[in-house]
Short mmCIF file of C-alpha atoms in Angstrom, two decimals:
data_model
loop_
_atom_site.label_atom_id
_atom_site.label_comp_id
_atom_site.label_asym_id
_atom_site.label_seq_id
_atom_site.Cartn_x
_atom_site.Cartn_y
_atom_site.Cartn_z
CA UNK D 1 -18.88 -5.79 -38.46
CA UNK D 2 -20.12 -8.79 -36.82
CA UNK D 3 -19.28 -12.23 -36.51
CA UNK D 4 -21.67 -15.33 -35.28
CA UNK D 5 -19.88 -17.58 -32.22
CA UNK D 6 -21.39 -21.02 -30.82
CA UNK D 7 -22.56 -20.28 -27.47
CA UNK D 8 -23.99 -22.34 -24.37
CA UNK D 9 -26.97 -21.67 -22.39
CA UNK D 10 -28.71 -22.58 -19.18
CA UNK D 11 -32.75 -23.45 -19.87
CA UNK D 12 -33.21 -23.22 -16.15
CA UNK D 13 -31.80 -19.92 -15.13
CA UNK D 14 -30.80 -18.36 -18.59
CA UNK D 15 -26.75 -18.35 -17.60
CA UNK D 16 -24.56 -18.02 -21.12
CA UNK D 17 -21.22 -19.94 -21.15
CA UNK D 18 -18.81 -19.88 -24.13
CA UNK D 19 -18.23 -23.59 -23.78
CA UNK D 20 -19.75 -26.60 -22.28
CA UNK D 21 -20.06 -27.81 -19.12
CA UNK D 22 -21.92 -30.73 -17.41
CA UNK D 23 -22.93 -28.35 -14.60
CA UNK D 24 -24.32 -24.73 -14.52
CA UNK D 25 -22.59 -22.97 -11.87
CA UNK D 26 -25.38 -20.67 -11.40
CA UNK D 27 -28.43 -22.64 -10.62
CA UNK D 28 -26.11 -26.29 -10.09
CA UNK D 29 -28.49 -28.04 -11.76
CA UNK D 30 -27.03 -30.45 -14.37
CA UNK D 31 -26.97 -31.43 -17.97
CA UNK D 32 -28.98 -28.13 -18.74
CA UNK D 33 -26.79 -26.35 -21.15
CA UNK D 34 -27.87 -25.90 -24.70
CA UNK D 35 -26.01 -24.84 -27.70
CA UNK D 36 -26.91 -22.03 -29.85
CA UNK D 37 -25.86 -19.07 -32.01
CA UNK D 38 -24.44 -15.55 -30.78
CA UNK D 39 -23.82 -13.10 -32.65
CA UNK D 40 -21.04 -11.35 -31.85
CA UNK D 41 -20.32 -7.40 -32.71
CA UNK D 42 -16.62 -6.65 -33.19
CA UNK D 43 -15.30 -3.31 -33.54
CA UNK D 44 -12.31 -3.22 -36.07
CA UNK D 45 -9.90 -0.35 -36.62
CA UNK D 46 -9.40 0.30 -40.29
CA UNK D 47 -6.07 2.50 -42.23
CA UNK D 48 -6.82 5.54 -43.87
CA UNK D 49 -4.81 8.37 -45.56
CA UNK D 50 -8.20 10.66 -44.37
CA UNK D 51 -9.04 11.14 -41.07
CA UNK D 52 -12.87 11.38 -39.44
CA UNK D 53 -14.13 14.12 -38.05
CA UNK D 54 -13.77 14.08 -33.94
CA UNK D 55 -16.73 14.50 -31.57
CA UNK D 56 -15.04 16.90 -29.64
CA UNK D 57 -12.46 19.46 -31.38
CA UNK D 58 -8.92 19.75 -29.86
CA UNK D 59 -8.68 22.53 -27.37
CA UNK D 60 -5.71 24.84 -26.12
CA UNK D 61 -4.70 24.18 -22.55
CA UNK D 62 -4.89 28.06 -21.87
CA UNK D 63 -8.89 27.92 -22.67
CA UNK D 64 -9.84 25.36 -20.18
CA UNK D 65 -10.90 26.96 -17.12
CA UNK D 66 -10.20 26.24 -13.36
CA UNK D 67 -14.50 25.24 -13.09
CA UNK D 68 -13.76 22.89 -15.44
CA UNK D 69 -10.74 21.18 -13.93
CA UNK D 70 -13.25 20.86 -10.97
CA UNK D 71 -11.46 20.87 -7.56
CA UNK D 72 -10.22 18.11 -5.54
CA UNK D 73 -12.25 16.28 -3.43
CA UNK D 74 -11.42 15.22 0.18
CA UNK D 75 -11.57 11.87 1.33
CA UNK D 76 -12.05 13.32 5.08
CA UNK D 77 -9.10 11.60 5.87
CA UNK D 78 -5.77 13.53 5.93
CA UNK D 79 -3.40 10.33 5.27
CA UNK D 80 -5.72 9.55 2.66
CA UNK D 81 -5.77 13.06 0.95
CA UNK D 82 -1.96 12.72 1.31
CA UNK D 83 -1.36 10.09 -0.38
CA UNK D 84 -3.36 11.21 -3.27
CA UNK D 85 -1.57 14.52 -4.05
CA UNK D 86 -4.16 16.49 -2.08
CA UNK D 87 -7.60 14.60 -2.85
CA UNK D 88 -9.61 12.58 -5.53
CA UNK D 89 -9.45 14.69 -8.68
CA UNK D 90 -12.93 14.37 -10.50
CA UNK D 91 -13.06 11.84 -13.55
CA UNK D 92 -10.28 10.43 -11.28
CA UNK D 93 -10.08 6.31 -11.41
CA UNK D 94 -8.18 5.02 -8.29
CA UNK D 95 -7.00 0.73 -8.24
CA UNK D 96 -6.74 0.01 -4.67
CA UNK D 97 -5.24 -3.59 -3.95
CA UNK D 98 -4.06 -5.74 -0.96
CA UNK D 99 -4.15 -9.12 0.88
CA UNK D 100 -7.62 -10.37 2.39
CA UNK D 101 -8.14 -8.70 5.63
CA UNK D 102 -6.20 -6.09 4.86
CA UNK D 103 -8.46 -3.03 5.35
CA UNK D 104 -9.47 -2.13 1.45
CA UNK D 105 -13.18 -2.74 1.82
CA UNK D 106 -13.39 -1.12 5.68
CA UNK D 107 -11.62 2.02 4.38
CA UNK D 108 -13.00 2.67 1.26
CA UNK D 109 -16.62 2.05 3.10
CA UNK D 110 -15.59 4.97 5.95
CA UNK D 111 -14.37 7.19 2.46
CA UNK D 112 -17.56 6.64 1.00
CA UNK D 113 -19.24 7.70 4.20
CA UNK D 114 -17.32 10.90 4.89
CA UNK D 115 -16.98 12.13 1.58
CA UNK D 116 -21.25 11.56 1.18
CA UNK D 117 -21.93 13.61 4.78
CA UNK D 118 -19.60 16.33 3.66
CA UNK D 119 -20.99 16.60 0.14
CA UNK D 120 -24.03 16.22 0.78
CA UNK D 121 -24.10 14.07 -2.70
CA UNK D 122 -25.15 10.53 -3.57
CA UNK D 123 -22.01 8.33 -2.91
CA UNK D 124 -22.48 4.77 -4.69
CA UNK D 125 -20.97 1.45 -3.41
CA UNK D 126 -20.86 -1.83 -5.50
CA UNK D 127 -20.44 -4.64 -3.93
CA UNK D 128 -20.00 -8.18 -5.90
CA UNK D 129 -18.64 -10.16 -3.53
CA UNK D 130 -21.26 -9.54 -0.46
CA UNK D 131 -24.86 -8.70 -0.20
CA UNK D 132 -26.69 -5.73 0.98
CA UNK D 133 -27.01 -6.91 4.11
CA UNK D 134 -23.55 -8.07 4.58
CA UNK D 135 -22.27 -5.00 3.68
CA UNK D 136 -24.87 -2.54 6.26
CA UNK D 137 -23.65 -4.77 8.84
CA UNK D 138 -20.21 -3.36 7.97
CA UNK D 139 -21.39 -0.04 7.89
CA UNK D 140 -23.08 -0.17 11.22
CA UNK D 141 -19.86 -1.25 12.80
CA UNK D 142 -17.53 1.53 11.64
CA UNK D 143 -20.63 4.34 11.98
CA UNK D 144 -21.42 5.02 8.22
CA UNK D 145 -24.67 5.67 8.17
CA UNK D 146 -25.26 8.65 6.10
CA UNK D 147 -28.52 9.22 4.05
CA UNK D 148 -26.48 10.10 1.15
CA UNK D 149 -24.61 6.51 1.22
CA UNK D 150 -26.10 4.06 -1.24
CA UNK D 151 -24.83 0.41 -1.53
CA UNK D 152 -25.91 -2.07 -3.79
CA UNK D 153 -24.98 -5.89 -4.76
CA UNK D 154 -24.39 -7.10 -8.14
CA UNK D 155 -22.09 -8.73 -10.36
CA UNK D 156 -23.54 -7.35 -13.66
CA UNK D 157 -21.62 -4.20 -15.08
CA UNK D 158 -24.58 -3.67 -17.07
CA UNK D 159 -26.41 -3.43 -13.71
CA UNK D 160 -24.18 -1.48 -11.81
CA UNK D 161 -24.27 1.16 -14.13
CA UNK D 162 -28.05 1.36 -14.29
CA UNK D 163 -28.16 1.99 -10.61
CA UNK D 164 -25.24 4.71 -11.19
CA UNK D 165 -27.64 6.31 -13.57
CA UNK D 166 -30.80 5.91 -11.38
CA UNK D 167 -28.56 8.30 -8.76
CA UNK D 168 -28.34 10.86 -11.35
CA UNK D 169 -25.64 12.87 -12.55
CA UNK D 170 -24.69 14.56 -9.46
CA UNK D 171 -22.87 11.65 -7.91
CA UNK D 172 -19.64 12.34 -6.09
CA UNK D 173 -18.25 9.17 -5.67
CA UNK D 174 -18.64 5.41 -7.08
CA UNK D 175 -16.92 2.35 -5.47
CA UNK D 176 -16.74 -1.16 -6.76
CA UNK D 177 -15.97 -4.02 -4.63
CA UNK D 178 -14.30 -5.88 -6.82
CA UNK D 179 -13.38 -5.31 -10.31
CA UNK D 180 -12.90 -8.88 -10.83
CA UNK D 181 -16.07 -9.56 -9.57
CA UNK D 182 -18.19 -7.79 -12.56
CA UNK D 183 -18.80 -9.19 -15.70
CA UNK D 184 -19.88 -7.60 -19.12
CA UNK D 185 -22.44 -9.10 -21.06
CA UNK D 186 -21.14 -7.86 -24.28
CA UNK D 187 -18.12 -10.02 -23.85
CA UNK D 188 -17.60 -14.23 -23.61
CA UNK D 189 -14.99 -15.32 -20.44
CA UNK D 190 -16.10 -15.70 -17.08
CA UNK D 191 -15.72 -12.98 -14.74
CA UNK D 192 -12.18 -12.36 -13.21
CA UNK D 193 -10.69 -13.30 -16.41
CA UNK D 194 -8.25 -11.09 -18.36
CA UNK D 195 -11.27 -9.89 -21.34
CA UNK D 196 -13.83 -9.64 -18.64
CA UNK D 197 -11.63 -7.38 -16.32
CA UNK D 198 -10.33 -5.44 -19.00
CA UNK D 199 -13.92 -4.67 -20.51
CA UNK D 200 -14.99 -4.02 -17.13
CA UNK D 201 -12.18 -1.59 -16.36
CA UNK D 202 -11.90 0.10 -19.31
CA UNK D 203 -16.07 0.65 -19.46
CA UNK D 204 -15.79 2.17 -15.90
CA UNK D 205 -12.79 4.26 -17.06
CA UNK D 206 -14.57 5.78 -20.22
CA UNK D 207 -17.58 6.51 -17.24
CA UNK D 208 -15.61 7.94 -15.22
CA UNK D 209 -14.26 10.50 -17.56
CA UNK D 210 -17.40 11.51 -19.45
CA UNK D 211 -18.98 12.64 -16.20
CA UNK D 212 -16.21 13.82 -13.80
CA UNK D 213 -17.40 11.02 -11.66
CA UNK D 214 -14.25 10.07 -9.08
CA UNK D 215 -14.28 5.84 -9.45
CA UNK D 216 -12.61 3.69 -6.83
CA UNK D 217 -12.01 -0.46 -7.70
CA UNK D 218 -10.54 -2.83 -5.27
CA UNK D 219 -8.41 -4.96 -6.93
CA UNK D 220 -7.83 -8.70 -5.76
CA UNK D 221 -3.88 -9.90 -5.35
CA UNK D 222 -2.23 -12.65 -6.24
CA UNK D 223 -0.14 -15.17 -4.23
CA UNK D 224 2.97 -13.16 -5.15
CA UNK D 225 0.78 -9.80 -3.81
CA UNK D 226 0.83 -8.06 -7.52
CA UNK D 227 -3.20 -7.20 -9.23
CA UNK D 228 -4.90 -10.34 -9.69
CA UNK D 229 -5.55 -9.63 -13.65
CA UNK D 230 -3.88 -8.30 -16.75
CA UNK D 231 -1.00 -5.73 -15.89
CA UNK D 232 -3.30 -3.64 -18.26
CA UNK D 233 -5.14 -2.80 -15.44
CA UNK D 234 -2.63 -0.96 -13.85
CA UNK D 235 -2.04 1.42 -16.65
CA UNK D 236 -5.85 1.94 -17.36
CA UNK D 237 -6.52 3.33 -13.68
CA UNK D 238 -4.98 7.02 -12.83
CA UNK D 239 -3.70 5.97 -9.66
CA UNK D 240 -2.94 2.96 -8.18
CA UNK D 241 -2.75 2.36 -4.45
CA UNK D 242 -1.67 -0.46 -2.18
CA UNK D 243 -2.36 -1.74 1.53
CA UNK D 244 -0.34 -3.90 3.40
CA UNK D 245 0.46 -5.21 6.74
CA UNK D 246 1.15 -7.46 9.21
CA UNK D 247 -1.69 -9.59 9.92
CA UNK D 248 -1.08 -10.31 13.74
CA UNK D 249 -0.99 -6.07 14.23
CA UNK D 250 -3.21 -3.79 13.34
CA UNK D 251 -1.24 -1.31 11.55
CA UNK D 252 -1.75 -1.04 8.28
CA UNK D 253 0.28 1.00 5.53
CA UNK D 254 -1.07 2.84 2.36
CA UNK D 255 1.20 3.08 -0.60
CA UNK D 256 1.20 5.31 -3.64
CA UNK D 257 2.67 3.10 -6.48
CA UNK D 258 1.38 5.40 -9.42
CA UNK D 259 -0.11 8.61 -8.91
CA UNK D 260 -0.84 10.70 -12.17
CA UNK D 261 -2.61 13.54 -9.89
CA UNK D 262 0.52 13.71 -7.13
CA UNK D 263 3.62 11.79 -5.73
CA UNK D 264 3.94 8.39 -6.41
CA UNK D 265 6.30 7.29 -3.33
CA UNK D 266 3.36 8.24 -0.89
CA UNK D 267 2.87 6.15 2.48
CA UNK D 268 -0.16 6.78 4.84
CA UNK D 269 -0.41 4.89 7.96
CA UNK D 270 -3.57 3.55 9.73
CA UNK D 271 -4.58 1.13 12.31
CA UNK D 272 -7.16 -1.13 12.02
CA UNK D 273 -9.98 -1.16 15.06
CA UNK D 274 -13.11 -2.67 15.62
CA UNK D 275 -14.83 1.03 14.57
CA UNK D 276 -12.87 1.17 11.25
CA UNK D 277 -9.75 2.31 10.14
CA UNK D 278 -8.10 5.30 12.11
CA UNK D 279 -5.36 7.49 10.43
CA UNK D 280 -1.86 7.51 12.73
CA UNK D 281 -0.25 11.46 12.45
CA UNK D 282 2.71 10.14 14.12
CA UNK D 283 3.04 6.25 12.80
CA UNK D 284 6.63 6.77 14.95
CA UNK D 285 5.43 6.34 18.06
CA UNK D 286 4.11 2.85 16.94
CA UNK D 287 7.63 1.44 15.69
CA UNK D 288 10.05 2.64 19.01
CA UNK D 289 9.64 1.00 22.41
CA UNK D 290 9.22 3.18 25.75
CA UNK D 291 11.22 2.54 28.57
CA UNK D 292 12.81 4.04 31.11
CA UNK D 293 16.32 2.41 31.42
CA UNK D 294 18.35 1.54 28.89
CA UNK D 295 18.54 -1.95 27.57
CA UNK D 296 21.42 -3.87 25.47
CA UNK D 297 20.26 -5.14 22.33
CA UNK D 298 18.41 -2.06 21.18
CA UNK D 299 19.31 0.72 18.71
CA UNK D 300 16.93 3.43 17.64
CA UNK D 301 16.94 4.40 13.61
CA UNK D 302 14.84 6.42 10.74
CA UNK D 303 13.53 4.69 7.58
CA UNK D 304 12.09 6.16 4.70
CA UNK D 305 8.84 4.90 3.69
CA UNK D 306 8.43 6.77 0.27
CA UNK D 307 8.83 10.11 1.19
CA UNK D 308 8.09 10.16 4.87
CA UNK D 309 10.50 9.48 7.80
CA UNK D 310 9.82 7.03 10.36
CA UNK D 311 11.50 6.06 13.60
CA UNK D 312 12.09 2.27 14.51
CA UNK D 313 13.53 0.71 17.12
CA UNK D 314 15.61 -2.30 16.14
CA UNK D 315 16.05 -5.46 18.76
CA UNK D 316 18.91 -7.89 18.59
CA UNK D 317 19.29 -10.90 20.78
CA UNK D 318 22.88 -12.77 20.97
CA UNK D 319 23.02 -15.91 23.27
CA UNK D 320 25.41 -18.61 23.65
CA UNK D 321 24.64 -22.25 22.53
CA UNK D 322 25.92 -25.82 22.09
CA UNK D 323 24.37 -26.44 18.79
CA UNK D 324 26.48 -26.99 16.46
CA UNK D 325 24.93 -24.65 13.67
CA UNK D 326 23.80 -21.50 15.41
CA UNK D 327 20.57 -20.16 14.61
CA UNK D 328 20.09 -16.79 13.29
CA UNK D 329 16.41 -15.39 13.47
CA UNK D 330 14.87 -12.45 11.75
CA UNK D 331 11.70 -10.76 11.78
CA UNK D 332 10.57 -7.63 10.12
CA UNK D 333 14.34 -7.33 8.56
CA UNK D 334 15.98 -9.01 5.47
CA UNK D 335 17.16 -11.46 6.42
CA UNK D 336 19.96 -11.52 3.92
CA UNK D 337 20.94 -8.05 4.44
CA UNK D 338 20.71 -9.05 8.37
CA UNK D 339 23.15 -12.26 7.94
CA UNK D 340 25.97 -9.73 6.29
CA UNK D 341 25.88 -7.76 8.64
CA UNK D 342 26.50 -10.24 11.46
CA UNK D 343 29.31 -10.99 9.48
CA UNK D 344 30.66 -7.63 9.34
CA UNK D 345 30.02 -6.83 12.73
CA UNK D 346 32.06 -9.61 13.89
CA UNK D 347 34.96 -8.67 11.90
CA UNK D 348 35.40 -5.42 12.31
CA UNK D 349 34.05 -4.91 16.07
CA UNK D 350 36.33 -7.71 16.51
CA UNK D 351 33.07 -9.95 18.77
CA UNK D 352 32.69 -13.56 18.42
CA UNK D 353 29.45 -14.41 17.12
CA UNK D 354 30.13 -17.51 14.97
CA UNK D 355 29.26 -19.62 17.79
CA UNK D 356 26.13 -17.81 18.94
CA UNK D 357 22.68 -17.70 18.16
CA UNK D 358 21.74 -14.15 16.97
CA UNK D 359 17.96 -13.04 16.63
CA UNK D 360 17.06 -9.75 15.14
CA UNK D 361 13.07 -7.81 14.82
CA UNK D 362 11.93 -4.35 14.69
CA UNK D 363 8.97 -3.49 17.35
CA UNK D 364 4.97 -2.64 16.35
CA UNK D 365 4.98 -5.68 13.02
CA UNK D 366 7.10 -3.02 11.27
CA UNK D 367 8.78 -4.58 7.98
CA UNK D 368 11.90 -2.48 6.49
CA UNK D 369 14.10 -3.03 3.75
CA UNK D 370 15.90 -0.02 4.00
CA UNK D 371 19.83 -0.07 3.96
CA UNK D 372 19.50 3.35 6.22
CA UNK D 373 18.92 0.76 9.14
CA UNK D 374 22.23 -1.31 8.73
CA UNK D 375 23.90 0.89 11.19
CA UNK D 376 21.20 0.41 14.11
CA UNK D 377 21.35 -3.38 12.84
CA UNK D 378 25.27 -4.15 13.89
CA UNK D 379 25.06 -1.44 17.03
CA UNK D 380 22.10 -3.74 17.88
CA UNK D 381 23.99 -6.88 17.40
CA UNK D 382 27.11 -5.33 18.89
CA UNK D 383 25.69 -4.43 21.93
CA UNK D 384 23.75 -7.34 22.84
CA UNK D 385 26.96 -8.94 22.45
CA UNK D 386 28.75 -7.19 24.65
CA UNK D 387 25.93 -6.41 27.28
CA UNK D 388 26.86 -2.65 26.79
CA UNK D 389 23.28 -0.40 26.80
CA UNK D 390 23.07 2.58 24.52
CA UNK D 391 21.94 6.02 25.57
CA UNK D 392 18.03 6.19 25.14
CA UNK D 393 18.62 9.72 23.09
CA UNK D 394 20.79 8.34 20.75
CA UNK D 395 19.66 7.26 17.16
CA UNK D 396 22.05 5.57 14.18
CA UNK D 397 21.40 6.49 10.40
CA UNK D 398 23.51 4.90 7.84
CA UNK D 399 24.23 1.98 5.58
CA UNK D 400 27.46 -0.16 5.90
CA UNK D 401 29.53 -1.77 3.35
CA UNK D 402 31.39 -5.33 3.47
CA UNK D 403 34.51 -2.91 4.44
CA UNK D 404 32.66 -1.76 7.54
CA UNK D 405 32.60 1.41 6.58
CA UNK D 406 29.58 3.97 7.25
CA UNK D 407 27.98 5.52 3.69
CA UNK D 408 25.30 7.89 3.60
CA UNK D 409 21.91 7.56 2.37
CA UNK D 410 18.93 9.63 0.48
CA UNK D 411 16.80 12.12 2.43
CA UNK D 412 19.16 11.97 5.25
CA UNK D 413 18.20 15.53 6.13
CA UNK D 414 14.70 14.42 6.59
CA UNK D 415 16.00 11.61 8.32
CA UNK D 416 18.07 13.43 11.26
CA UNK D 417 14.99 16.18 11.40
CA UNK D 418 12.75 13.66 12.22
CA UNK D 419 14.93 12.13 15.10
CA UNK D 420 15.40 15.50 16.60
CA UNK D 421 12.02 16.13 16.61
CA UNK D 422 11.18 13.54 18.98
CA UNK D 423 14.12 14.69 21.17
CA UNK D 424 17.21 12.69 20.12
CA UNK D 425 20.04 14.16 21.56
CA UNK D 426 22.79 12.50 19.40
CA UNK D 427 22.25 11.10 16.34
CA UNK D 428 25.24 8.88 14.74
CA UNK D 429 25.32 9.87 10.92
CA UNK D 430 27.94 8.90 8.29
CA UNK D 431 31.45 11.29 7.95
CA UNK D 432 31.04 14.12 5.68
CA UNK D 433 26.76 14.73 6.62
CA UNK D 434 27.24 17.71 8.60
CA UNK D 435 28.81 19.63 6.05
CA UNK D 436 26.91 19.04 2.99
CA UNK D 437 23.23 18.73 4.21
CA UNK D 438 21.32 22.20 6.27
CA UNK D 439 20.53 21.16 8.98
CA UNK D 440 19.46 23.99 11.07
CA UNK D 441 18.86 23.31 14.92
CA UNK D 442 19.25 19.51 14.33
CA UNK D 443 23.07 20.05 13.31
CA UNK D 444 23.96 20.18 17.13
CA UNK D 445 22.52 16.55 17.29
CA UNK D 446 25.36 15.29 15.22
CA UNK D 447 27.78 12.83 15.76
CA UNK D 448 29.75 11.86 12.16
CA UNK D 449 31.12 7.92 12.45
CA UNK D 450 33.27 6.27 9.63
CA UNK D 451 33.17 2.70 10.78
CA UNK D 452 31.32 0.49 12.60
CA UNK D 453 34.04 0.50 15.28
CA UNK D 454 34.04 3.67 15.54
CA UNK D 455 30.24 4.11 16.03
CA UNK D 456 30.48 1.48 18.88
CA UNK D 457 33.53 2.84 20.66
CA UNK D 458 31.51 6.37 20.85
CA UNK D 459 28.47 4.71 22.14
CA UNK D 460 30.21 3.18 24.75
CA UNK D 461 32.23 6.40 25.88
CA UNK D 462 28.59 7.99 25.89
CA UNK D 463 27.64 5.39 28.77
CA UNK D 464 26.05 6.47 31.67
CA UNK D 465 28.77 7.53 34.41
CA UNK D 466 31.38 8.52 31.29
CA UNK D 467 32.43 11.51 29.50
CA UNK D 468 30.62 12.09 26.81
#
């Protein structure tokens, strides 16, 4: 059925509105909008005890071959692949969001490069926020160049999918730059809004799975750093991705948060350089500093990004001061969870800290939320404190309660693997983790702590010069 709606038009450059405004905002010329008539086709769902016969006839699972599941197809990046389960699964729709600056455009531009060279198929990237030009300039810089790369500029969905067809049908990969920058002509709203984006997506979608065509959108953020748009859009794509970081480093983290094709708790690290973004193996090395002495104020820990263990070195600073409200800095912590356990260390370590300033960070812009670091957090605090240096091969895992006491924490086995890897010696783990989690060759690395005071009193018997 169909249904007629007043619409608004520009008599200089032919720009539809579905109300009226004094200026076009495509040509800025004024007073040029006319109304008219549009007639609107509406596709309405009606009951019935019958049922029509499908296009396509329901299938057993056990007749669908391996060809036709198609193979995965590599990024050329192995924190990429990782984070999607293995590769882009064909007919596969991927959201990938962040903050401006971020990396999303850079990376999915070197992913559309690699994957075209290694193909050897047409690779498509839509841009509607930058021209052409704007975008080869781009390409220059992080050296993707491939004759198989094809970009284009337009904010036209009906557009974009013409050049997608001019490609033909052996395309391997189509990005568009943003979602929220395309707009349907078959719908009213102006583009970014919820009917636009949804049209948009769910057109791509439909694409994507009629011709096994792998389809990756940038998706703009909010204030609050969700998907600019309808949450909708979240469910409509197959796998959703974020990137974040801190702005003054160049490290930059890639998160799974849905994944229909593989994990969903995912993290891939990269830093950002002036060639493009470059994939980190051993993100580690990035978060711990490298010294040769030991200083006070440090403690050495693992967090659990997702899945994947990574070492951090935490920093405290405790300094005396005549003010009569002490200041208490944090930086890469919570700063909540950071202010408890000043508290606690206080009390049960039996320091005086109420009339001090205390500062707390991790090193490398590295942000962490994870109560696995509250043990490093009060050793760190404690030992500033006192002035007492820790052993540079010794590394604290654990959470701690109001009571002081140590409790354990999930993938702890992962955890103490990953310290011993990089050659901690003794790692301080909550009582009872020794017997209930195999350890194999890291076991020997273990040193099982019930309390804060505990942990400190066996740091400072491991002091240089004592027994340890």
């Amino acid at each position: 059925m169909s249904k007629v709606r007043l619409s608004y038009a520009c008599s200089n450059c032919g720009a539809e509105y579905g109300k009226w405004f004094g200026r076009c905002s495509k040509c800025n010329e004024f007073n040029t909008l006319e109304e008219g008539k549009r007639e609107l086709k509406v596709v309405g769902l009606k009951s019935s005890s019958t049922g029509t016969p499908p296009a396509r006839a329901a299938r057993r699972v056990s007749e669908i071959s391996d060809d036709e599941v198609g193979r995965r197809l590599s990024t050329g990046s192995g924190e990429f692949d990782r984070v999607l389960g293995g590769g882009l699964v064909p007919g596969q729709v991927l959201l990938l969001s962040g903050e401006p600056g971020a990396g999303k455009s850079t990376l999915l531009l070197t992913t559309a490069d690699t994957v075209a060279a290694t193909t050897g198929r047409p690779v498509l990237y839509v841009s509607g926020e930058e021209s052409i030009q704007q975008i080869a300039t781009r390409a220059r810089r992080v050296s993707a160049t491939s004759e198989h790369l094809y970009l284009a500029d337009t904010n036209d969905l009906g557009e974009a999918i013409g050049h997608l067809d001019a490609l033909g049908p052996d395309v391997a990969l189509v990005i568009v730059d943003s979602v929220q920058t395309l707009a349907s002509s078959d719908v009213d709203g102006r583009p970014g809004g919820v009917t636009q984006v949804m049209e948009v997506a769910t057109t791509l979608t439909r694409l994507a799975k009629a011709r096994g065509i792998a389809f990756c959108l940038v998706g703009q953020v909010t204030k609050d750093s969700t998907v600019a748009g309808p949450r909708a859009l979240e469910h409509v794509a197959d796998t959703t991705l974020s990137i974040d970081g801190d702005r003054h480093t160049p490290l930059r983290l890639l998160r799974a948060v849905k994944n229909r094709f593989g994990p969903a708790d995912e993290v891939a690290c990269f830093e950002q350089t002036d060639t493009g973004m470059v994939e980190v193996a051993d993100p580690s090395s990035l978060f711990r500093g490298v010294r040769a002495e030991p200083v006070a104020g440090t403690c050495t820990t693992v967090t659990v990004e997702g899945r994947r263990p990574l070492l951090a070195e935490i920093q405290a600073l405790v300094s005396s001061t005549n003010a009569p409200n002490p200041r208490r800095g944090v930086h890469g912590l919570d700063s909540s969870r950071v202010s408890m356990l000043i508290a606690v260390t206080e009390k049960v370590a039996g320091l005086r800290l109420y009339d001090k300033d205390v500062f707390a960070a991790t090193v490398g812009g590295m942000r962490s939320s994870d109560p696995g670091s509250d043990l490093a957090v009060s050793l760190a605090i404690a030992s500033a404190a006192s002035g007492i240096p820790f052993p540079l091969d010794v590394a604290a895992i654990g959470e701690v309660s109001l009571s002081g006491d140590i409790r354990r924490v999930t993938l702890i086995g992962q955890r103490i693997n990953e310290a011993a890897r990089l050659g901690y010696q003794r790692i301080l783990v909550p009582t009872g983790t020794r017997d209930s989690v195999p350890l194999g060759r890291a076991k020997s690395a273990i040193v099982e702590v019930a309390t804060i005071h505990e942990a400190f009193a066996t740091l400072r018997a491991l002091q240089p010069g004592k027994p340890g």
